[in-house]
Coordinates of C-alpha atoms and ligand atoms in Angstrom, one line a residue:
X1 CA 114.1 125.0 76.5
X2 CA 112.2 125.8 79.7
X3 CA 113.3 124.0 82.8
X4 CA 111.6 123.3 86.1
X5 CA 113.1 121.5 89.1
X6 CA 110.6 120.0 91.5
X7 CA 111.5 119.5 95.1
X8 CA 113.5 122.2 97.0
X9 CA 115.6 119.8 98.9
X10 CA 119.3 119.0 98.9
X11 CA 119.4 117.6 95.3
X12 CA 116.7 119.8 93.8
X13 CA 118.0 123.1 95.2
X14 CA 121.6 122.3 94.1
X15 CA 120.4 121.5 90.5
X16 CA 118.1 124.5 90.3
X17 CA 120.7 127.0 91.7
X18 CA 123.4 125.7 89.4
X19 CA 121.2 125.8 86.3
X20 CA 119.8 129.2 87.2
X21 CA 123.4 130.5 87.2
X22 CA 123.5 129.9 83.4
X23 CA 119.8 129.6 82.5
X24 CA 118.1 132.3 84.6
X25 CA 114.6 131.2 83.7
X26 CA 115.0 127.8 85.5
X27 CA 112.2 127.5 88.1
X28 CA 112.4 125.7 91.4
X29 CA 109.0 124.4 92.3
X30 CA 107.8 123.2 95.7
X31 CA 104.7 122.8 97.8
X32 CA 104.9 126.4 99.1
X33 CA 106.4 129.8 98.0
X34 CA 109.6 130.3 100.0
X35 CA 113.2 131.2 99.7
X36 CA 116.0 128.6 100.1
X37 CA 119.5 129.5 101.1
X38 CA 122.0 127.4 99.2
X39 CA 125.7 126.9 100.3
X40 CA 127.6 125.3 97.4
X41 CA 130.5 123.0 98.1
X42 CA 130.2 123.4 101.9
X43 CA 131.3 127.1 101.7
X44 CA 129.8 130.0 103.6
X45 CA 128.9 131.8 100.4
X46 CA 125.2 131.7 100.6
X47 CA 122.9 132.2 97.6
X48 CA 119.2 132.7 97.8
X49 CA 116.9 130.9 95.5
X50 CA 113.1 131.3 95.3
X51 CA 110.7 128.4 95.3
X52 CA 107.5 128.9 93.4
X53 CA 104.4 126.9 94.5
X54 CA 102.4 124.9 91.9
X55 CA 99.5 127.4 92.3
X56 CA 101.9 130.2 91.2
X57 CA 103.3 128.3 88.2
X58 CA 101.4 129.3 85.1
X59 CA 103.0 127.5 82.2
X60 CA 104.3 124.1 81.2
X61 CA 108.0 123.2 80.9
X62 CA 110.1 121.4 78.3
X63 CA 112.3 119.7 80.9
X64 CA 111.1 118.7 84.4
X65 CA 113.6 117.4 86.9
X66 CA 112.0 115.7 89.8
X67 CA 114.1 115.6 93.0
X68 CA 111.6 114.6 95.8
X69 CA 112.1 111.5 98.0
X70 CA 110.6 108.5 96.2
X71 CA 107.6 108.2 98.6
X72 CA 106.8 111.8 97.8
X73 CA 106.6 111.2 94.1
X74 CA 102.9 110.2 94.0
X75 CA 101.9 113.8 95.0
X76 CA 104.2 115.3 92.3
X77 CA 102.6 113.1 89.7
X78 CA 99.2 114.6 90.5
X79 CA 100.6 118.0 89.7
X80 CA 102.2 117.1 86.4
X81 CA 99.2 117.9 84.2
X82 CA 99.5 121.5 85.0
X83 CA 103.3 121.9 84.4
X84 CA 104.1 119.3 81.7
X85 CA 103.2 119.1 78.1
X86 CA 103.0 115.9 76.0
X87 CA 106.6 116.2 74.9
X88 CA 108.1 117.3 78.2
X89 CA 111.3 115.5 79.1
X90 CA 110.9 114.2 82.7
X91 CA 114.0 113.2 84.7
X92 CA 113.8 111.5 88.0
X93 CA 116.7 112.6 90.1
X94 CA 116.2 110.1 92.8
X95 CA 117.6 107.0 94.3
X96 CA 115.9 103.7 93.8
X97 CA 114.3 102.2 90.7
X98 CA 110.9 101.4 89.3
X99 CA 109.4 104.9 89.8
X100 CA 109.3 105.8 86.1
X101 CA 106.6 103.3 85.4
X102 CA 104.1 105.4 87.4
X103 CA 104.6 108.5 85.3
X104 CA 102.2 108.7 82.4
X105 CA 104.5 110.5 80.0
X106 CA 106.5 109.4 76.9
X107 CA 110.0 110.8 77.7
X108 CA 110.8 109.7 81.3
X109 CA 114.4 109.0 82.3
X110 CA 115.7 107.7 85.6
X111 CA 118.9 109.5 86.6
X112 CA 121.6 108.1 88.8
X113 CA 122.4 110.9 91.2
X114 CA 125.9 111.8 92.4
X115 CA 125.1 115.1 94.2
X116 CA 125.7 115.1 97.9
X117 CA 124.0 117.5 100.2
X118 CA 121.8 118.1 103.1
X119 CA 118.6 120.1 103.9
X120 CA 118.0 121.6 107.3
X121 CA 114.8 123.6 107.3
X122 CA 115.2 126.1 104.4
X123 CA 119.0 125.8 104.3
X124 CA 120.8 123.5 101.8
X125 CA 124.4 122.6 102.3
X126 CA 125.8 121.1 99.1
X127 CA 128.9 118.9 100.0
X128 CA 130.2 117.6 96.7
X129 CA 129.6 116.5 93.1
X130 CA 127.1 117.7 90.5
X131 CA 126.7 114.6 88.4
X132 CA 123.6 113.0 86.9
X133 CA 124.0 109.8 84.8
X134 CA 121.3 109.3 82.2
X135 CA 120.6 106.9 79.3
X136 CA 122.1 108.2 76.1
X137 CA 119.4 109.2 73.6
X138 CA 118.6 112.1 71.3
X139 CA 116.6 113.8 74.1
X140 CA 119.4 113.5 76.6
X141 CA 122.0 114.6 74.1
X142 CA 120.1 117.8 73.5
X143 CA 119.7 118.4 77.2
X144 CA 123.5 117.8 77.8
X145 CA 124.3 120.4 75.1
X146 CA 121.9 122.9 76.7
X147 CA 123.4 122.4 80.2
X148 CA 127.0 122.3 79.0
X149 CA 128.0 125.7 80.5
X150 CA 126.5 124.8 84.0
X151 CA 128.2 122.9 86.8
X152 CA 125.6 120.2 86.5
X153 CA 127.3 117.5 84.6
X154 CA 125.3 115.0 82.6
X155 CA 127.0 111.7 81.9
X156 CA 125.3 109.8 79.1
X157 CA 125.4 106.1 79.4
X158 CA 125.0 103.4 76.7
X159 CA 123.5 101.1 79.4
X160 CA 122.0 103.1 82.3
X161 CA 120.6 99.9 83.9
X162 CA 124.0 98.8 85.0
X163 CA 124.7 102.2 86.7
X164 CA 121.2 102.1 88.3
X165 CA 121.8 98.6 89.7
X166 CA 125.2 99.4 91.0
X167 CA 123.8 102.4 93.0
X168 CA 120.9 100.2 94.1
X169 CA 123.4 97.7 95.5
X170 CA 125.5 100.4 97.2
X171 CA 122.4 101.8 98.8
X172 CA 121.0 98.4 99.7
X173 CA 124.0 97.4 101.9
X174 CA 124.8 100.5 103.9
X175 CA 121.4 102.0 104.1
X176 CA 119.9 98.8 105.5
X177 CA 122.7 98.2 108.0
X178 CA 122.8 101.8 109.3
X179 CA 119.0 102.2 109.4
X180 CA 118.3 99.0 111.2
X181 CA 121.4 99.2 113.4
X182 CA 120.7 102.9 114.3
X183 CA 124.3 103.7 113.9
X184 CA 126.4 105.6 111.3
X185 CA 129.1 104.0 109.1
X186 CA 131.2 102.9 112.0
X187 CA 128.7 100.1 112.6
X188 CA 130.7 98.2 109.9
X189 CA 133.7 97.9 112.2
X190 CA 132.1 94.8 113.7
X191 CA 133.1 91.6 111.9
X192 CA 129.6 90.2 112.3
X193 CA 128.0 93.3 110.8
X194 CA 130.4 93.1 107.9
X195 CA 129.3 89.5 107.3
X196 CA 125.6 90.4 107.4
X197 CA 126.3 93.3 105.0
X198 CA 128.0 91.0 102.5
X199 CA 125.2 88.6 102.7
X200 CA 122.6 91.3 102.0
X201 CA 124.8 92.5 99.0
X202 CA 125.1 88.9 97.8
X203 CA 121.3 88.5 97.8
X204 CA 121.0 91.8 95.8
X205 CA 123.7 90.7 93.4
X206 CA 121.8 87.5 92.7
X207 CA 118.7 89.5 91.8
X208 CA 120.7 91.8 89.5
X209 CA 122.1 88.8 87.7
X210 CA 118.6 87.4 87.3
X211 CA 117.6 90.7 85.8
X212 CA 120.4 90.3 83.2
X213 CA 122.7 92.8 84.9
X214 CA 126.2 91.4 85.1
X215 CA 128.8 92.7 87.4
X216 CA 132.4 91.6 87.8
X217 CA 133.2 89.0 90.4
X218 CA 134.9 91.4 92.8
X219 CA 131.8 93.8 92.9
X220 CA 130.9 93.0 96.5
X221 CA 134.5 93.5 97.6
X222 CA 134.6 96.8 95.8
X223 CA 131.4 98.0 97.5
X224 CA 132.7 96.9 100.9
X225 CA 135.8 98.9 100.2
X226 CA 133.6 102.0 99.4
X227 CA 131.9 101.6 102.8
X228 CA 135.3 101.2 104.5
X229 CA 136.3 104.6 103.1
X230 CA 133.3 106.3 104.7
X231 CA 134.1 108.5 107.8
X232 CA 132.9 106.7 111.0
X233 CA 130.3 109.3 111.8
X234 CA 128.9 109.4 108.3
X235 CA 125.2 108.5 108.2
X236 CA 123.1 107.4 105.2
X237 CA 119.9 109.0 104.1
X238 CA 117.9 106.0 105.6
X239 CA 119.8 106.2 108.9
X240 CA 118.8 109.9 109.2
X241 CA 115.2 109.1 108.2
X242 CA 115.0 106.6 111.0
X243 CA 116.7 109.0 113.5
X244 CA 114.3 111.8 112.5
X245 CA 111.3 109.4 112.5
X246 CA 110.5 110.0 108.9
X247 CA 109.2 107.7 106.1
X248 CA 111.9 105.8 104.3
X249 CA 112.7 105.3 100.6
X250 CA 112.4 101.6 101.3
X251 CA 109.9 100.6 98.5
X252 CA 112.2 102.1 95.8
X253 CA 115.4 100.5 97.1
X254 CA 115.0 97.3 99.1
X255 CA 111.4 96.9 98.0
X256 CA 112.2 97.1 94.3
X257 CA 114.9 94.5 94.6
X258 CA 112.7 92.3 96.8
X259 CA 109.9 92.3 94.3
X260 CA 112.3 91.3 91.6
X261 CA 113.6 88.5 93.8
X262 CA 110.0 87.2 94.2
X263 CA 109.5 87.5 90.4
X264 CA 112.6 85.3 89.8
X265 CA 111.7 82.9 92.7
X266 CA 115.0 83.5 94.3
X267 CA 116.1 82.5 97.8
X268 CA 117.1 85.9 99.4
X269 CA 116.7 85.6 103.2
X270 CA 118.9 88.6 104.1
X271 CA 117.2 90.9 101.6
X272 CA 113.7 89.6 102.8
X273 CA 114.6 90.3 106.4
X274 CA 115.9 93.8 106.0
X275 CA 113.0 94.7 103.7
X276 CA 110.4 93.4 106.1
X277 CA 111.9 95.4 109.1
X278 CA 112.3 98.6 107.1
X279 CA 108.9 98.4 105.6
X280 CA 107.3 97.9 109.0
X281 CA 109.1 100.9 110.2
X282 CA 108.1 103.0 107.2
X283 CA 104.4 102.1 107.5
X284 CA 104.4 103.5 111.0
X285 CA 105.1 106.9 109.6
X286 CA 103.2 107.1 106.3
X287 CA 99.8 106.8 108.2
X288 CA 100.6 109.8 110.4
X289 CA 102.8 112.1 108.2
X290 CA 101.9 114.3 105.3
X291 CA 104.0 112.9 102.5
Ligands
NAP301 P1 115.2 116.3 100.6 O1 116.3 117.1 100.9 O2 114.3 115.7 101.6 O3 114.3 117.1 99.6 C1 113.0 116.7 99.1 C2 112.2 118.0 98.8 O4 111.0 117.6 98.1 C3 111.8 118.7 100.1 O5 112.3 120.0 99.9 C4 110.3 118.6 100.1 O6 109.7 119.8 100.4 C5 110.1 118.5 98.6 N1 108.7 117.9 98.3 C6 108.1 116.9 99.0 N2 106.9 116.7 98.4 C7 106.8 117.6 97.4 C8 105.8 117.8 96.4 N3 104.6 117.1 96.3 N4 106.0 118.8 95.5 C9 107.2 119.5 95.5 N5 108.2 119.3 96.4 C10 108.0 118.3 97.3 O7 115.6 115.0 99.6 P2 117.0 114.9 98.8 O8 118.1 114.6 99.8 O9 117.2 116.1 97.9 O10 116.7 113.6 98.0 C11 116.0 113.6 96.7 C12 116.3 112.3 96.1 O11 117.7 112.2 95.7 C13 116.1 111.1 97.0 O12 115.6 110.0 96.2 C14 117.4 110.8 97.5 O13 117.6 109.4 97.9 C15 118.3 111.1 96.3 N6 119.7 111.4 96.6 C16 120.0 112.3 97.6 C17 121.4 112.6 97.9 C18 121.7 113.6 99.0 O14 123.0 113.7 99.3 N7 120.9 114.3 99.5 C19 122.4 112.0 97.1 C20 122.0 111.1 96.1 C21 120.7 110.8 95.9 P3 109.5 120.5 101.9 O15 110.8 121.2 102.0 O16 108.3 121.3 101.7 O17 109.4 119.3 102.8

């Protein structure tokens, strides 16, 4: 089984470095040839890992794990004909939902990613976790067996949609509030902000229910408790994207839920508002930045 990981960022480099430790032929593919320095579990024990550009990749892979930001996926799809064959297993290691419909391959799986890390230039600091949740199938069972000796843990789910929606909701609340409020997690110390966050989550939960995804009654309380456990200075990916004036993964998170709300003709004023603000912000950058 030949494996490629696309996207030498926080998630992609972590996956590639850990797979390479047990499957040395694993390739990390990026836009340019370069070397990433990877610090596992926030230690100072650096490991170097080479990134190969598409131009220097001369064969196709059985498994392709895509770990670029959701708005960068379009450019990866253009490269797939050179690195995928018709039976390649393609795994989207990204937040958000709805991206798999754009990939013209048979075996495409959306993963729910629990790997936490950060990219600064060519340095990757991995903080914690090595987990990817995937739909259980004969494809993913084979892959799980293949990766069993690596630190990358595949959790196979009988109903991945439930996991995907849970992560969507967790991202919806805190990403929206921190990105629009330009503050890290401590922004939720304000009672008003907590109320707004709950209302956004409530809109999201309504959409999930209309999609046939059922969560227990206390789900919003549980998610609010997760947020309360965040350190005050912890930012979210969308908060940092705003701070660094970068495009946002808004279409795959808030946008996906918003489109479903329109489809089901739901009244979701909080979701509509945060989506409209974040999308306007995102559009400012996609015209000027090379995605
Ligand atoms: P990231 O650190 O920004 O990495 C994205 C990488 O993709 C960058 O290295 C970028 O390359 C590369 N890239 C962009 N366009 C490309 C292309 N056309 N071909 C190949 N490589 C390309 O992002 P991330 O944090 O790893 O996030 C990846 C996904 O995982 C996102 O959906 C994110 O929401 C999700 N996620 C992240 C975390 C986390 O803690 N980081 C946790 C859970 C989920 P350059 O270096 O050349 O710019």
